[in-house]
Amino acid sequence: MPPTDQPRLVDRFGRIGRDLRVSVTDRCNLRCTYCMPAEGLAWMPKPEMLTDEELLRLVGVLVGLGIESVRLTGGEPLLRRSLVDLVAGIAGLRPRPRIAMTTNGVGLDKVAAALAEAGLDRVNVSLDTTDPEHFQRLTRRDRLDDVVRGLAAAAEAGLTPVKVNAVAMRGVNDVDAPELLQWCLDRGYELRFIEQMPLDAQHAWDRGLMVTQAELLQRLGERFTLTPVPSRGSAPAETFLVDGGPAIVGIIASVTAPFCAACDRVRLTADGQLRNCLFARREVDLRGPLRDGATDDELGQLMIEEMARKAAGHGIDGPRFVQPDRPMSAIGG
Ligand code: SAM
Ligand code: SF4
C-alpha cells in the first residue's frame, strides 16, 4: 500500500491511529507483582512469533496507513536479540516514524549507544522506587543497580528526554513517590506515574487497593508545589510543573481519568495480532494471512477494519468491565 497523506486508521468516533506499540517479545527477566506471577508465564513458542522480516513488513504497512510513531515494548524488549536490527529496519521506513522504547532498563547500559545509532529516538525506563528493598519486593529481583546504570547510559547516548515510568503500589512503594521524584529531578529524568490497571496475569488487581492520581498528588504535594500544565491532547499523562518548573511530573490516570476520547494508539503483538485497544476483548490475526501470502493491500484492509471497530472506551471503572484474556506482558504495555 503506497504511503498516503490521508490517515486511514480512523474509527467510528473520528479518532485516528497514529501511535503504534509493538510488543517484540512476551518474555521478561523481572517479575513485577502488578504484571506477572513469581513463576513467570508460559512464553510464546518461537514459531508463533513474527520474524524480524515479518514484523518490519507489518510495521511498514501500518506506517503507510498513517502511523507516525512506533514504540517497542514487551515483555522486555531488550530480550529480543535482534532489537538493534529491528530499530534500524524501522528507521529505514518512509516516511520515517519516530521510534521509542519502553524497557525495564536491565542491560540497557550495554546497548543504549547501538540503539541510538540504529535510530532509536527516546526511551521510557520503568523504575518504581529507588529503595533497594522495595525494588526487590516489587520486581522479585535484585536488579536496581542495573536499571540505574541503564538510565544513565540512555541519557549519555542521547535517548532524551529520558522518561521514567512508575507504578505506585499501596504499602510497598507508595511512600517512596516524593523521593523517586527528587531522584529523577536530580538527574534530569522526567517521571510519570501510571495508575495500576487490571492487566496482571494473576487477576489480582483490586480497585480498592489501587493508588489513585488524587492520592499521588496529595503525597507529592507534601514535598513539592505542583501546578497543572494545560492542554493534554492525545498524551495520556496529565503533567504538572514541579515547584514552578521547568521540571515536570506526569500522572497517567488510566483508571480514574481515562484518556480514551483522545486515544491514537494501535497495538501489534509479538505473534502478529493487531489490537485496537490495550483492553480490547478481540484482536485480528495478521500473521496467518501474512504467511499465506496476503498482499500489503489485503493486510492494510484488515488493519483498517479492526481500527474501525475500536470501542469508545475501556470501561475499567464500569460494572461490565471484563479483563482481556492476555496479560499486559503479552499485549505490550
Ligand atoms: N518490560 C518493560 C517495562 O517494564 O518497561 C516493557 C513492558 S511493561 C508491560 C510496560 C509498562 O507497563 C511498564 O512501565 C510497567 O510498569 C507498566 N505496567 C505493567 N503492568 C501494569 C499494570 N498492571 N498497570 C499499570 N502499568 C503496568
Ligand atoms: Fe517485566 Fe515490564 Fe512486566 Fe515488569 S512490567 S514484569 S519488567 S514486562
XYZ file of C-alpha atoms and ligand atoms in Angstrom, residues 25-37 43 73-77 79 102-106 126 128 138-140 167 328-330 333, ligand 2:
43
model
C 8.649 -10.419 22.908
C 6.439 -11.552 25.797
C 9.437 -12.711 27.856
C 10.816 -10.843 30.815
C 13.693 -11.013 33.287
C 11.796 -9.232 36.099
C 8.599 -10.333 37.803
C 6.837 -7.117 38.793
C 3.991 -8.081 41.116
C 1.455 -5.895 39.221
C 2.327 -7.658 35.950
C 3.374 -11.292 36.397
C 3.304 -14.153 38.892
C 6.174 -17.890 26.972
C 7.814 -2.806 24.165
C 7.005 -6.235 25.569
C 7.594 -8.222 27.813
C 11.100 -6.900 27.982
C 12.140 -5.631 24.514
C 15.488 -9.639 25.440
C 9.636 1.122 26.956
C 12.069 -1.054 28.896
C 12.836 -2.165 32.423
C 16.384 -0.930 31.765
C 18.210 -4.142 32.741
C 10.356 1.608 34.298
C 9.048 2.183 40.669
C 8.136 -5.220 43.631
C 10.166 -6.853 40.881
C 11.167 -10.005 42.792
C 3.517 2.249 39.260
C -0.017 -6.720 29.737
C 3.306 -8.502 29.167
C 1.896 -10.356 26.133
C 2.463 -2.159 27.616
Fe 8.615 -7.405 33.044
Fe 7.868 -4.949 32.417
Fe 6.060 -6.745 33.339
Fe 7.894 -5.766 34.989
S 6.282 -4.598 33.947
S 7.327 -7.950 34.765
S 9.629 -5.515 33.682
S 7.131 -6.846 31.436
